[in-house]
CSV table of C-alpha atoms in Angstrom, one decimal:
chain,number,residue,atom,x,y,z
F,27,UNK,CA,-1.4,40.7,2.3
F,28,UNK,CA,2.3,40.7,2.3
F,29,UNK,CA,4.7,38.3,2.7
F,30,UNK,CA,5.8,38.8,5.9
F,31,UNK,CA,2.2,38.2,7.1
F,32,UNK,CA,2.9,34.8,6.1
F,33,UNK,CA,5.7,34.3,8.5
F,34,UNK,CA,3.9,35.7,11.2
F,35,UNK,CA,3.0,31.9,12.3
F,36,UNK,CA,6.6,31.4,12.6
F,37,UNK,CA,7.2,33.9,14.7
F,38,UNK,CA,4.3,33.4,17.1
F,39,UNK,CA,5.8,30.1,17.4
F,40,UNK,CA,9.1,31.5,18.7
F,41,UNK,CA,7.5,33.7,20.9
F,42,UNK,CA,5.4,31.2,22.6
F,43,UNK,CA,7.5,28.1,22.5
F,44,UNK,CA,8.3,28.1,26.0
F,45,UNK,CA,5.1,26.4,26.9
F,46,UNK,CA,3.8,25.4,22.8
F,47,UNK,CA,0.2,24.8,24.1
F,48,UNK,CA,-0.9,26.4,21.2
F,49,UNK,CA,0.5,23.9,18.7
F,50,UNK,CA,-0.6,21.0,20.5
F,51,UNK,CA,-4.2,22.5,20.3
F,52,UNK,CA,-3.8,24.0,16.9
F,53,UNK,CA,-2.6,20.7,15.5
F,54,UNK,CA,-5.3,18.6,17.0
F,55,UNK,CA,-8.4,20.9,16.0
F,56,UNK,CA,-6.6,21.0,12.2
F,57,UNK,CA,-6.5,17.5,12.0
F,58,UNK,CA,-10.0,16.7,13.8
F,59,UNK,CA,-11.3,18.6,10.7
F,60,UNK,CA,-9.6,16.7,8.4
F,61,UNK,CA,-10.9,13.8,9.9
F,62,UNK,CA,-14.2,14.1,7.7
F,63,UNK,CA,-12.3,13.0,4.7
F,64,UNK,CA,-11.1,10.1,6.4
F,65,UNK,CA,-14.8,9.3,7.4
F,66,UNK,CA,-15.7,9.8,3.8
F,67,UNK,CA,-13.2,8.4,2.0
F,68,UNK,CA,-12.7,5.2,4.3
F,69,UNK,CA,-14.3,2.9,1.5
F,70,UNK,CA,-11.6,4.0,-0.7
F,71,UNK,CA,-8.8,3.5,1.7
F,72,UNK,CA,-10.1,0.2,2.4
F,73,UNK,CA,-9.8,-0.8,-1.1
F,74,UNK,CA,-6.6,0.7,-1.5
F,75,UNK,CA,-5.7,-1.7,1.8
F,76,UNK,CA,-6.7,-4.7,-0.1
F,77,UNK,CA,-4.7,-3.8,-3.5
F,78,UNK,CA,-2.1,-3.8,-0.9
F,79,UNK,CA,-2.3,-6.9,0.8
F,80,UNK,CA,-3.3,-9.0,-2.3
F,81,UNK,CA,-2.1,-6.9,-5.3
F,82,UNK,CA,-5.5,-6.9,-6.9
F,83,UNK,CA,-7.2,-4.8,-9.2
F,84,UNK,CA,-9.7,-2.3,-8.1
F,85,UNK,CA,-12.4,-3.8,-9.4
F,86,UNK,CA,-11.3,-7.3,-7.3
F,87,UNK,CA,-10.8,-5.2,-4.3
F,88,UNK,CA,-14.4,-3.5,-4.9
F,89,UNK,CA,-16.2,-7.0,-5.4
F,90,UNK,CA,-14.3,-8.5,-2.4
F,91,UNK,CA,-15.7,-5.7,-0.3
F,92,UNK,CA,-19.2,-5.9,-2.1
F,93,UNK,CA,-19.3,-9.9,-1.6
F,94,UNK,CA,-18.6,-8.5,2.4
F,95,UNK,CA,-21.8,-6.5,2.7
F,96,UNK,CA,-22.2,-2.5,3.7
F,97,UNK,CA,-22.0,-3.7,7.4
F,98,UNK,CA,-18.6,-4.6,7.3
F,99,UNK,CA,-17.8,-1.6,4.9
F,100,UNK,CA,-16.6,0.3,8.1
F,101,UNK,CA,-14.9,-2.0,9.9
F,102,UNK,CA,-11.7,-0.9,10.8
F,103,UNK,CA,-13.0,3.0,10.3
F,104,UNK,CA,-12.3,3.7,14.4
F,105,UNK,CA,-8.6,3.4,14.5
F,106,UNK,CA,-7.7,5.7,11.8
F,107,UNK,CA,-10.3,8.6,13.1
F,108,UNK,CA,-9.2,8.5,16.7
F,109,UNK,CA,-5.6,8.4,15.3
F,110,UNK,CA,-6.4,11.3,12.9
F,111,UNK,CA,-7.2,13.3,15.7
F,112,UNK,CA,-4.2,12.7,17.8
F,113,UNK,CA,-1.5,12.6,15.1
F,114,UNK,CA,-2.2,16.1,14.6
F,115,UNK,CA,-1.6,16.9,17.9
F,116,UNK,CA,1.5,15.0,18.4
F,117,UNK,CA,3.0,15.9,15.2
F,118,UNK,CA,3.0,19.9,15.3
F,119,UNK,CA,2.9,19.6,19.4
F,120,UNK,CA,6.3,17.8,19.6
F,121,UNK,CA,7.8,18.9,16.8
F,122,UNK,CA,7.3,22.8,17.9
F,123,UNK,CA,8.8,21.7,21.3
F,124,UNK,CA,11.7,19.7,20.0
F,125,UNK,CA,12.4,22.7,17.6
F,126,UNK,CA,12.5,24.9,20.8
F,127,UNK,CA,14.4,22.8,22.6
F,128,UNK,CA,16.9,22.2,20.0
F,129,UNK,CA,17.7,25.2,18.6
F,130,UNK,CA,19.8,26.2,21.7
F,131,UNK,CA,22.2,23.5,20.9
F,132,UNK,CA,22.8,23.9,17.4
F,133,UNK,CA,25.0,26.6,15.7
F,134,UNK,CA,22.6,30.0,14.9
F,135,UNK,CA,23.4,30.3,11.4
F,136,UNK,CA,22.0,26.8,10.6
F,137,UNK,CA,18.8,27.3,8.4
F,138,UNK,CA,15.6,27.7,9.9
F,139,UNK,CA,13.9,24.5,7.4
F,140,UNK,CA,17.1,22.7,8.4
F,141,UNK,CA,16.1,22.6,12.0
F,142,UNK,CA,12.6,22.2,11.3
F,143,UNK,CA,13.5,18.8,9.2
F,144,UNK,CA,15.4,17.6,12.0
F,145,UNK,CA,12.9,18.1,14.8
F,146,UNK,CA,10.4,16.2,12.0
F,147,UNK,CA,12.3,13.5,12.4
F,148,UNK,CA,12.7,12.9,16.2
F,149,UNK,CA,8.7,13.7,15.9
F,150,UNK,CA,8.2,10.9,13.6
F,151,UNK,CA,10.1,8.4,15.7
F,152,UNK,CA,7.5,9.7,18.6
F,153,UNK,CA,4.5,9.2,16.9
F,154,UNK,CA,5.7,5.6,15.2
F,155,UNK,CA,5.9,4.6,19.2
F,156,UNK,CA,2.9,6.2,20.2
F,157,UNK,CA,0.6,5.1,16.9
F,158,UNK,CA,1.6,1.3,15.9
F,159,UNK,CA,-0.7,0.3,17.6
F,160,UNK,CA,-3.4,1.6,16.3
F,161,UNK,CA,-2.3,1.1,13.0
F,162,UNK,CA,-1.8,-2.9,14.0
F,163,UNK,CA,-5.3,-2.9,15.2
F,164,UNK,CA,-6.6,-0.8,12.1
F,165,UNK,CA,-5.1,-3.7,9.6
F,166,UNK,CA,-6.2,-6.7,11.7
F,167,UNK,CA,-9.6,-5.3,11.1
F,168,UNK,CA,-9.3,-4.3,7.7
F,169,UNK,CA,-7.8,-8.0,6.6
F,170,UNK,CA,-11.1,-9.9,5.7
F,171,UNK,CA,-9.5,-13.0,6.4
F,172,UNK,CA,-9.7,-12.5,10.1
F,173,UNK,CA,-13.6,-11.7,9.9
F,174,UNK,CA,-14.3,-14.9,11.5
F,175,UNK,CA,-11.4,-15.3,14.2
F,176,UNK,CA,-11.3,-12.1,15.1
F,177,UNK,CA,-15.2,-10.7,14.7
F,178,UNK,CA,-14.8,-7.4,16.7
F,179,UNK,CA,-12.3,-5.0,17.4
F,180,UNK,CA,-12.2,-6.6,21.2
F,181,UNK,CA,-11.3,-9.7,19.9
F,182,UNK,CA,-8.4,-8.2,17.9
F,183,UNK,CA,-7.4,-6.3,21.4
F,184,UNK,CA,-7.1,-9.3,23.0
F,185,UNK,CA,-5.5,-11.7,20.5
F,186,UNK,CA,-2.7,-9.2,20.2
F,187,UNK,CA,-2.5,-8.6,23.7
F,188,UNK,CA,-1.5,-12.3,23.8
F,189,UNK,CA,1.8,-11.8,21.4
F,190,UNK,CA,5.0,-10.4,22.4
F,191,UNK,CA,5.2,-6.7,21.6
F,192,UNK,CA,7.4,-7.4,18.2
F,193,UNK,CA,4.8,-10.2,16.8
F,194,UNK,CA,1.7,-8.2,18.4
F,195,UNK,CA,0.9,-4.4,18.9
F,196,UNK,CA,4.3,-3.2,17.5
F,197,UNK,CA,4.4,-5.5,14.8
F,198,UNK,CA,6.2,-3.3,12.0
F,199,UNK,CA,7.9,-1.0,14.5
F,200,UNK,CA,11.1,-0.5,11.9
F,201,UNK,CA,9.6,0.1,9.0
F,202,UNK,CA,6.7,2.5,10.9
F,203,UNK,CA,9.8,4.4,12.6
F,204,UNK,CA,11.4,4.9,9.0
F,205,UNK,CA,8.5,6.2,7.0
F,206,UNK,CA,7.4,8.5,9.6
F,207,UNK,CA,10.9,10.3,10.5
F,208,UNK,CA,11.6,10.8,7.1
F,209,UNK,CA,8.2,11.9,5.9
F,210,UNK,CA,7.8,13.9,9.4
F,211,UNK,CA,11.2,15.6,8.3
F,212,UNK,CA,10.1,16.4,4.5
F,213,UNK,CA,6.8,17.5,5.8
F,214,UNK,CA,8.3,20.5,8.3
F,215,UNK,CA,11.2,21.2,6.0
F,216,UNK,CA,9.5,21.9,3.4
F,217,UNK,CA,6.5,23.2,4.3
F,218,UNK,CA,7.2,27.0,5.1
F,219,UNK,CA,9.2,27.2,2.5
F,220,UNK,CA,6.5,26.1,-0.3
F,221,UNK,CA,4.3,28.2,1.1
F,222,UNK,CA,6.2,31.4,0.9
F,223,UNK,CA,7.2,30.6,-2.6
F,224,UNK,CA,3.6,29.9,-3.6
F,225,UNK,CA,2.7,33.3,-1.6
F,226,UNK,CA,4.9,35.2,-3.1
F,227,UNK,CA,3.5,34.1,-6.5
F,228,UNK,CA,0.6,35.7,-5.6
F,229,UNK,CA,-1.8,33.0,-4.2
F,230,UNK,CA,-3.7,33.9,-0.9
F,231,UNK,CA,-2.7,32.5,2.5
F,232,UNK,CA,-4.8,29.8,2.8
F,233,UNK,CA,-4.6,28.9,-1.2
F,234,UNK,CA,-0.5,28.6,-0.3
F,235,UNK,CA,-0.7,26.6,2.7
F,236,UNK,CA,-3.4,23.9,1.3
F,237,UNK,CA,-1.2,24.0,-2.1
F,238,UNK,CA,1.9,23.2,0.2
F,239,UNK,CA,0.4,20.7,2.2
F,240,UNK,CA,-0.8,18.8,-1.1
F,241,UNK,CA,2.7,19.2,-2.7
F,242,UNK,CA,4.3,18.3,0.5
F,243,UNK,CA,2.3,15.1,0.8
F,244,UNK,CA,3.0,14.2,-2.7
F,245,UNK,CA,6.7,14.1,-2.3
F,246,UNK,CA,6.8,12.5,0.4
F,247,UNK,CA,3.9,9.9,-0.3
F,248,UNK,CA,5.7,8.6,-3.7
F,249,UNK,CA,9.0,7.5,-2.5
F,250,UNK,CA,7.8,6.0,1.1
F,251,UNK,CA,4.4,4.4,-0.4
F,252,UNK,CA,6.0,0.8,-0.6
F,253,UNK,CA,6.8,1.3,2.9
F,254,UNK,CA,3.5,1.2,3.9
F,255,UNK,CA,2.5,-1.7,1.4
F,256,UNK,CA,5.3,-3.8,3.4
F,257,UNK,CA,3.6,-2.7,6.8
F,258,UNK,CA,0.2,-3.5,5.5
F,259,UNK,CA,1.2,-6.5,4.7
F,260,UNK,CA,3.3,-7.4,8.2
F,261,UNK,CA,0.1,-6.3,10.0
F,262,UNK,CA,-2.6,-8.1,8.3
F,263,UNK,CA,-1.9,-11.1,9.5
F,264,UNK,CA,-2.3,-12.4,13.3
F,265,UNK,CA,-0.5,-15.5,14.9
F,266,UNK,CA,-0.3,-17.2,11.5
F,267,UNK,CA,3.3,-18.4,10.4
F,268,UNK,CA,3.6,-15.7,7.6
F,269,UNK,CA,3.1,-13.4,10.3
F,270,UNK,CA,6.2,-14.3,12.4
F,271,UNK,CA,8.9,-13.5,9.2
F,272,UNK,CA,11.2,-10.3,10.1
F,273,UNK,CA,11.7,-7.3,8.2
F,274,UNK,CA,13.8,-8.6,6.1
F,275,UNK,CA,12.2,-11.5,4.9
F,276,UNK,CA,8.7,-10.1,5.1
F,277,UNK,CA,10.2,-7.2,2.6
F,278,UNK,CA,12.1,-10.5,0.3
F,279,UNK,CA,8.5,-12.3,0.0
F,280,UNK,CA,6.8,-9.1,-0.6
F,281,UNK,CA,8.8,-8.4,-3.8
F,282,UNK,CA,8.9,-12.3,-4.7
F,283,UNK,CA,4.5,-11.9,-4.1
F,284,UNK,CA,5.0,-8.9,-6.4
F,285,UNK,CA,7.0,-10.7,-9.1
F,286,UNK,CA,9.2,-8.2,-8.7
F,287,UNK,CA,7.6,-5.3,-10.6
F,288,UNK,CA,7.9,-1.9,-9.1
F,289,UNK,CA,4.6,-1.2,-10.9
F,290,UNK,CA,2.7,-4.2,-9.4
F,291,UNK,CA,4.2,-2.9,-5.7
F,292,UNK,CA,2.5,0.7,-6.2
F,293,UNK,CA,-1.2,-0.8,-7.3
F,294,UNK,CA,-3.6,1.2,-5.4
F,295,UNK,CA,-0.7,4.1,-4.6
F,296,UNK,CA,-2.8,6.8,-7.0
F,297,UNK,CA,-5.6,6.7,-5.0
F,298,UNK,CA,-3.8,7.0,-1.7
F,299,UNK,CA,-1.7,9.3,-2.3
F,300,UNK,CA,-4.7,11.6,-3.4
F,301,UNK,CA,-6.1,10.6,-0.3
F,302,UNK,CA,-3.5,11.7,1.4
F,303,UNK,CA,-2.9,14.9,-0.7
F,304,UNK,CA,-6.3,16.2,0.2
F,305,UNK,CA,-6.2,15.4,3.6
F,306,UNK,CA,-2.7,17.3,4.3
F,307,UNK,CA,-4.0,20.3,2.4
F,308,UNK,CA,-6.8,21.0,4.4
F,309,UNK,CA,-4.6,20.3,7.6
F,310,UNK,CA,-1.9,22.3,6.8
F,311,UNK,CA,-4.5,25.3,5.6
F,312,UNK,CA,-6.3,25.0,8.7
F,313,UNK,CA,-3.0,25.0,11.4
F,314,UNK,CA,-1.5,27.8,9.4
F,315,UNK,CA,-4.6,30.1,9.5
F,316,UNK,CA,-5.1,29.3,13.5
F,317,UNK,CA,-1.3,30.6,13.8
F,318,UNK,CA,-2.2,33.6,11.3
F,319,UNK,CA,-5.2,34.4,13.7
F,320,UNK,CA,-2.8,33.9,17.0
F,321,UNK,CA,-0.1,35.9,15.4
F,322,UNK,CA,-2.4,38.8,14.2
């Protein structure tokens, strides 16, 4: 297979952007597959959650969630799958559309990964809107502190439906807005083009596209992981006073809770980020091989 068959996705995206159906339902049905490895790896992100929120080692974080029991291993588990599911379709969906819409208002010789990066980021800022909540939910849960306020995941619901927005459901907004545009924008910038390259090195289609998605997710994973060890840790917590400080002095007590060591702030990031490799490969390999099979 040559390389032009590898652009082929691309260009049945131009040809059917007008209504981009097919990337909204491509992008779901990729990432409701990858949604096994969330199912099977939960336990690990769970531990990963509490390195996060209390800086522990893994074996702490492992005898915390032992000292819990197995039926409370999974609590938390149905924010992140129904999420999953819908990311997906959100995140190629609108960024194929805003790419459409876009590129009749920008200058023609601008770059093709150029304009996919910036409709990554205006995708980002879509899903952060759309998905805080569910993440806010999916940390309330995961916290075991709030096993015995908050025993169920109606309990959370309501509780939060009680705060104002900022202090409730879109607790973290800022932060969630900031990793996702920019990782949204590395993601669709860079991912044609790593796959070509890898292509053209003689791996097979799919081989490029998972390889892409892993690399992808790595580089944009490293720099933005503290990001989501400050959310974690502005989520956790419900109506209690360190869960009323802003951004900025959520992020100052962070660092001060970290004794200021970077290393101490990316405990637990090896294991997410692999996490998160995994998972991106085998949703990028999947959406690119649906748009190989449209295209051909």
């Amino acid at each position: 297979m040559g390389h032009q068959t590898m652009n082929d996705g691309d260009a049945a995206t131009d040809t059917n952007s007008a209504t981009g159906v097919h990337s909204y339902l491509y992008g779901g049905t990729s990432s409701l597959v990858s949604t096994l490895t969330t199912i099977a790896t939960f336990p690990l992100y769970k531990t990963v959650f509490r390195q996060q929120l209390h800086y522990t080692l893994v074996r702490e974080a492992v005898a915390q969630l032992y000292g819990e029991g197995l039926r409370k291993l999974y609590r938390g588990v149905a924010p992140p799958l129904l999420v999953r599911t819908l990311q997906g379709t959100l995140l190629f969906g609108v960024q194929d559309t805003l790419q459409h819409h876009s590129s009749r208002l920008v200058p023609e010789h601008l770059p093709r990964p150029m304009l996919q990066a910036a409709a990554g980021v205006g995708t980002g800022v879509v899903e952060a809107l759309v998905f805080t909540p569910f993440e806010r939910v999916q940390n309330v849960l995961q916290n075991g502190k709030n096993d015995h306020r908050l025993p169920t995941q109606k309990s959370v619901l309501v509780r939060l439906s009680s705060e104002p927005l900022a202090l409730g459901f879109y607790r973290a907004l800022l932060p969630i807005v900031a990793r996702n545009a920019l990782g949204s924008s590395i993601y669709f910038g860079l991912k044609n083009p790593v796959r070509d390259a890898l292509h053209q090195q003689g791996l097979s289609p799919t081989a490029s596209s998972f390889t892409s998605g892993m690399v992808n997710s790595l580089v944009i994973s490293l720099p933005l992981y503290p990001l989501s060890v400050l959310v974690a840790n502005m989520q956790a917590g419900v109506g209690q006073e360190d869960a009323r400080g802003g951004l900025k002095e959520s992020a100052r007590k962070l660092w001060a809770a970290r004794q200021r060591s970077v290393a101490l702030l990316y405990r637990g990031g090896s294991l997410v980020i692999l996490r998160s490799c995994v998972s991106w490969g085998i949703t990028t390999a999947i959406y690119d091989r649906l748009e190989r099979d449209l295209s051909g």
